[in-house]
PDB file of N, CA and C in Angstrom:
ATOM      1  N   MET I   1     -34.135  24.907   4.110  1.00 61.00           N
ATOM      2  CA  MET I   1     -33.124  24.915   3.648  1.00 61.00           C
ATOM      3  C   MET I   1     -31.822  25.468   4.603  1.00 61.00           C
ATOM      4  N   THR I   2     -31.883  25.782   6.565  1.00 67.00           N
ATOM      5  CA  THR I   2     -31.012  25.784   7.155  1.00 67.00           C
ATOM      6  C   THR I   2     -30.666  24.459   7.288  1.00 67.00           C
ATOM      7  N   ARG I   3     -31.023  23.599   7.041  1.00 76.00           N
ATOM      8  CA  ARG I   3     -31.058  21.580   7.486  1.00 76.00           C
ATOM      9  C   ARG I   3     -30.130  21.296   6.530  1.00 76.00           C
ATOM     10  N   LEU I   4     -30.206  21.125   5.287  1.00 72.00           N
ATOM     11  CA  LEU I   4     -29.173  21.306   4.232  1.00 72.00           C
ATOM     12  C   LEU I   4     -27.327  20.842   4.697  1.00 72.00           C
ATOM     13  N   PHE I   5     -27.215  21.169   5.607  1.00 73.00           N
ATOM     14  CA  PHE I   5     -25.567  21.178   6.143  1.00 73.00           C
ATOM     15  C   PHE I   5     -25.716  19.906   6.885  1.00 73.00           C
ATOM     16  N   LEU I   6     -27.165  19.348   7.161  1.00 77.00           N
ATOM     17  CA  LEU I   6     -26.932  18.176   7.577  1.00 77.00           C
ATOM     18  C   LEU I   6     -26.718  16.811   6.687  1.00 77.00           C
ATOM     19  N   LEU I   7     -27.564  16.801   5.127  1.00 76.00           N
ATOM     20  CA  LEU I   7     -27.272  16.182   3.824  1.00 76.00           C
ATOM     21  C   LEU I   7     -25.238  15.177   4.405  1.00 76.00           C
ATOM     22  N   PRO I   8     -24.241  15.734   4.528  1.00 82.00           N
ATOM     23  CA  PRO I   8     -22.954  14.833   4.070  1.00 82.00           C
ATOM     24  C   PRO I   8     -22.835  14.542   5.476  1.00 82.00           C
ATOM     25  N   LEU I   9     -23.185  15.259   6.725  1.00 86.00           N
ATOM     26  CA  LEU I   9     -22.923  15.132   7.918  1.00 86.00           C
ATOM     27  C   LEU I   9     -23.445  13.494   8.505  1.00 86.00           C
ATOM     28  N   ILE I  10     -24.454  12.966   8.173  1.00 87.00           N
ATOM     29  CA  ILE I  10     -25.664  11.713   8.434  1.00 87.00           C
ATOM     30  C   ILE I  10     -24.995  10.478   8.291  1.00 87.00           C
ATOM     31  N   PRO I  11     -24.984  10.860   6.999  1.00 90.00           N
ATOM     32  CA  PRO I  11     -24.284   9.325   5.833  1.00 90.00           C
ATOM     33  C   PRO I  11     -22.585   9.553   6.226  1.00 90.00           C
ATOM     34  N   ALA I  12     -21.694  10.685   7.399  1.00 90.00           N
ATOM     35  CA  ALA I  12     -21.013  10.792   7.197  1.00 90.00           C
ATOM     36  C   ALA I  12     -20.516   9.755   8.657  1.00 90.00           C
ATOM     37  N   LEU I  13     -21.521  10.468   9.691  1.00 92.00           N
ATOM     38  CA  LEU I  13     -21.762   9.648  10.798  1.00 92.00           C
ATOM     39  C   LEU I  13     -22.459   8.399  10.880  1.00 92.00           C
ATOM     40  N   LEU I  14     -22.812   7.716   9.887  1.00 93.00           N
ATOM     41  CA  LEU I  14     -23.279   6.210  10.059  1.00 93.00           C
ATOM     42  C   LEU I  14     -22.253   5.364   9.172  1.00 93.00           C
ATOM     43  N   TRP I  15     -20.801   6.466   8.085  1.00 93.00           N
ATOM     44  CA  TRP I  15     -19.834   5.199   7.741  1.00 93.00           C
ATOM     45  C   TRP I  15     -19.047   5.629   8.801  1.00 93.00           C
ATOM     46  N   TYR I  16     -19.289   6.349   9.927  1.00 94.00           N
ATOM     47  CA  TYR I  16     -17.789   6.284  10.887  1.00 94.00           C
ATOM     48  C   TYR I  16     -18.568   5.112  11.771  1.00 94.00           C
ATOM     49  N   LEU I  17     -19.434   5.042  12.429  1.00 96.00           N
ATOM     50  CA  LEU I  17     -19.997   4.165  13.236  1.00 96.00           C
ATOM     51  C   LEU I  17     -20.070   2.391  12.519  1.00 96.00           C
ATOM     52  N   PHE I  18     -19.929   2.477  11.242  1.00 95.00           N
ATOM     53  CA  PHE I  18     -20.001   1.296  10.602  1.00 95.00           C
ATOM     54  C   PHE I  18     -18.543   1.066  10.752  1.00 95.00           C
ATOM     55  N   LEU I  19     -17.422   1.648  10.352  1.00 95.00           N
ATOM     56  CA  LEU I  19     -15.767   1.808  10.497  1.00 95.00           C
ATOM     57  C   LEU I  19     -15.843   1.205  11.626  1.00 95.00           C
ATOM     58  N   LEU I  20     -15.841   1.589  12.796  1.00 95.00           N
ATOM     59  CA  LEU I  20     -16.398   1.088  14.547  1.00 95.00           C
ATOM     60  C   LEU I  20     -17.043  -0.203  14.633  1.00 95.00           C
ATOM     61  N   TYR I  21     -17.802  -0.305  14.055  1.00 96.00           N
ATOM     62  CA  TYR I  21     -18.542  -1.266  14.495  1.00 96.00           C
ATOM     63  C   TYR I  21     -17.442  -2.952  13.720  1.00 96.00           C
ATOM     64  N   ASN I  22     -17.457  -2.687  12.551  1.00 95.00           N
ATOM     65  CA  ASN I  22     -16.249  -3.895  11.848  1.00 95.00           C
ATOM     66  C   ASN I  22     -15.529  -3.678  12.628  1.00 95.00           C
ATOM     67  N   GLN I  23     -14.955  -3.047  12.895  1.00 94.00           N
ATOM     68  CA  GLN I  23     -13.607  -2.520  13.854  1.00 94.00           C
ATOM     69  C   GLN I  23     -12.310  -2.534  12.407  1.00 94.00           C
ATOM     70  N   ILE I  24     -12.851  -1.469  11.352  1.00 92.00           N
ATOM     71  CA  ILE I  24     -11.744  -1.041  10.298  1.00 92.00           C
ATOM     72  C   ILE I  24     -11.613   0.439  10.632  1.00 92.00           C
ATOM     73  N   PRO I  25     -10.228   0.476  10.446  1.00 93.00           N
ATOM     74  CA  PRO I  25      -9.076   1.500  11.040  1.00 93.00           C
ATOM     75  C   PRO I  25      -9.650   2.800   9.959  1.00 93.00           C
ATOM     76  N   ILE I  26     -10.013   4.041  10.464  1.00 91.00           N
ATOM     77  CA  ILE I  26     -10.129   4.723  10.170  1.00 91.00           C
ATOM     78  C   ILE I  26      -9.494   5.758   9.041  1.00 91.00           C
ATOM     79  N   LYS I  27      -8.385   5.420   8.686  1.00 92.00           N
ATOM     80  CA  LYS I  27      -7.073   5.838   7.185  1.00 92.00           C
ATOM     81  C   LYS I  27      -7.858   5.843   6.478  1.00 92.00           C
ATOM     82  N   GLN I  28      -8.268   3.386   6.930  1.00 92.00           N
ATOM     83  CA  GLN I  28      -8.738   2.793   5.271  1.00 92.00           C
ATOM     84  C   GLN I  28     -10.044   3.409   5.114  1.00 92.00           C
ATOM     85  N   GLY I  29     -11.060   4.322   5.061  1.00 90.00           N
ATOM     86  CA  GLY I  29     -11.616   4.594   4.828  1.00 90.00           C
ATOM     87  C   GLY I  29     -12.173   5.687   4.744  1.00 90.00           C
ATOM     88  N   ALA I  30     -11.266   6.667   5.048  1.00 91.00           N
ATOM     89  CA  ALA I  30     -11.357   8.145   4.302  1.00 91.00           C
ATOM     90  C   ALA I  30     -10.895   8.561   3.374  1.00 91.00           C
ATOM     91  N   ARG I  31     -10.801   7.656   2.811  1.00 93.00           N
ATOM     92  CA  ARG I  31     -11.647   8.179   0.974  1.00 93.00           C
ATOM     93  C   ARG I  31     -13.107   8.112   0.874  1.00 93.00           C
ATOM     94  N   VAL I  32     -13.756   7.304   1.400  1.00 93.00           N
ATOM     95  CA  VAL I  32     -15.744   7.154   1.501  1.00 93.00           C
ATOM     96  C   VAL I  32     -15.697   8.333   1.954  1.00 93.00           C
ATOM     97  N   PHE I  33     -15.087   9.067   3.036  1.00 90.00           N
ATOM     98  CA  PHE I  33     -15.417  10.484   4.116  1.00 90.00           C
ATOM     99  C   PHE I  33     -15.101  11.068   2.740  1.00 90.00           C
ATOM    100  N   TYR I  34     -14.627  11.435   1.943  1.00 92.00           N
ATOM    101  CA  TYR I  34     -14.140  12.817   1.070  1.00 92.00           C
ATOM    102  C   TYR I  34     -15.838  12.714  -0.154  1.00 92.00           C
ATOM    103  N   TRP I  35     -15.419  11.242  -0.697  1.00 93.00           N
ATOM    104  CA  TRP I  35     -16.612  11.107  -1.264  1.00 93.00           C
ATOM    105  C   TRP I  35     -18.593  11.655  -0.931  1.00 93.00           C
ATOM    106  N   ILE I  36     -18.518  11.396   0.575  1.00 91.00           N
ATOM    107  CA  ILE I  36     -19.649  11.282   1.209  1.00 91.00           C
ATOM    108  C   ILE I  36     -19.986  13.122   1.476  1.00 91.00           C
ATOM    109  N   ILE I  37     -18.669  13.217   1.862  1.00 86.00           N
ATOM    110  CA  ILE I  37     -19.023  15.385   1.857  1.00 86.00           C
ATOM    111  C   ILE I  37     -19.029  16.122   0.644  1.00 86.00           C
ATOM    112  N   GLY I  38     -18.314  15.398  -0.412  1.00 89.00           N
ATOM    113  CA  GLY I  38     -17.993  15.963  -2.082  1.00 89.00           C
ATOM    114  C   GLY I  38     -19.720  16.104  -2.700  1.00 89.00           C
ATOM    115  N   LEU I  39     -20.070  14.693  -2.260  1.00 91.00           N
ATOM    116  CA  LEU I  39     -21.706  14.691  -2.441  1.00 91.00           C
ATOM    117  C   LEU I  39     -22.176  15.711  -2.405  1.00 91.00           C
ATOM    118  N   GLY I  40     -22.193  15.114  -0.923  1.00 85.00           N
ATOM    119  CA  GLY I  40     -23.740  15.582  -0.082  1.00 85.00           C
ATOM    120  C   GLY I  40     -23.388  17.180  -0.391  1.00 85.00           C
ATOM    121  N   TRP I  41     -21.896  18.078   0.148  1.00 84.00           N
ATOM    122  CA  TRP I  41     -22.145  18.999  -0.625  1.00 84.00           C
ATOM    123  C   TRP I  41     -22.921  19.948  -2.046  1.00 84.00           C
ATOM    124  N   GLY I  42     -22.182  18.954  -3.047  1.00 89.00           N
ATOM    125  CA  GLY I  42     -22.806  19.221  -4.245  1.00 89.00           C
ATOM    126  C   GLY I  42     -24.342  19.115  -4.230  1.00 89.00           C
ATOM    127  N   LEU I  43     -25.338  17.954  -3.293  1.00 87.00           N
ATOM    128  CA  LEU I  43     -26.335  18.133  -3.273  1.00 87.00           C
ATOM    129  C   LEU I  43     -26.939  19.004  -2.823  1.00 87.00           C
ATOM    130  N   ALA I  44     -26.295  19.429  -1.523  1.00 82.00           N
ATOM    131  CA  ALA I  44     -26.850  20.639  -0.777  1.00 82.00           C
ATOM    132  C   ALA I  44     -26.652  21.616  -2.021  1.00 82.00           C
ATOM    133  N   GLY I  45     -25.549  21.795  -2.455  1.00 86.00           N
ATOM    134  CA  GLY I  45     -26.204  23.485  -3.571  1.00 86.00           C
ATOM    135  C   GLY I  45     -26.433  23.340  -4.499  1.00 86.00           C
ATOM    136  N   PHE I  46     -26.659  22.084  -5.495  1.00 90.00           N
ATOM    137  CA  PHE I  46     -27.532  21.982  -5.824  1.00 90.00           C
ATOM    138  C   PHE I  46     -29.183  22.437  -5.680  1.00 90.00           C
ATOM    139  N   LEU I  47     -29.018  21.599  -4.318  1.00 86.00           N
ATOM    140  CA  LEU I  47     -31.143  22.318  -3.565  1.00 86.00           C
ATOM    141  C   LEU I  47     -30.896  23.346  -4.205  1.00 86.00           C
ATOM    142  N   SER I  48     -29.795  24.304  -3.229  1.00 86.00           N
ATOM    143  CA  SER I  48     -29.906  25.471  -2.637  1.00 86.00           C
ATOM    144  C   SER I  48     -30.469  26.410  -4.127  1.00 86.00           C
ATOM    145  N   LEU I  49     -29.779  25.949  -4.760  1.00 91.00           N
ATOM    146  CA  LEU I  49     -29.960  26.410  -6.434  1.00 91.00           C
ATOM    147  C   LEU I  49     -31.290  26.191  -6.798  1.00 91.00           C
ATOM    148  N   MET I  50     -32.144  24.982  -6.663  1.00 91.00           N
ATOM    149  CA  MET I  50     -32.784  24.813  -6.901  1.00 91.00           C
ATOM    150  C   MET I  50     -34.018  25.717  -6.454  1.00 91.00           C
ATOM    151  N   MET I  51     -33.940  26.027  -5.145  1.00 88.00           N
ATOM    152  CA  MET I  51     -34.452  27.146  -4.677  1.00 88.00           C
ATOM    153  C   MET I  51     -35.032  28.539  -4.923  1.00 88.00           C
ATOM    154  N   LEU I  52     -33.496  28.423  -5.230  1.00 92.00           N
ATOM    155  CA  LEU I  52     -34.053  29.828  -5.486  1.00 92.00           C
ATOM    156  C   LEU I  52     -33.661  29.840  -6.889  1.00 92.00           C
ATOM    157  N   ILE I  53     -34.226  29.420  -7.650  1.00 93.00           N
ATOM    158  CA  ILE I  53     -34.142  29.911  -9.412  1.00 93.00           C
ATOM    159  C   ILE I  53     -35.883  29.545  -8.322  1.00 93.00           C
ATOM    160  N   THR I  54     -36.752  28.876  -8.859  1.00 86.00           N
ATOM    161  CA  THR I  54     -38.086  28.695  -8.458  1.00 86.00           C
ATOM    162  C   THR I  54     -39.025  29.508  -6.932  1.00 86.00           C
TER     163      THR I  54
END
């Protein structure tokens, strides 16, 4: 439960490295960061809720 904050951080780091490797500006890939963070926190919230329910 304490590592659920890593769910959005790891994919965001991988996306950042992908952008750097392909020399794509960060501004162009910013929209995907919002999706990664939003979905990651949503998944973390869902898993936390499921852990509390069960």
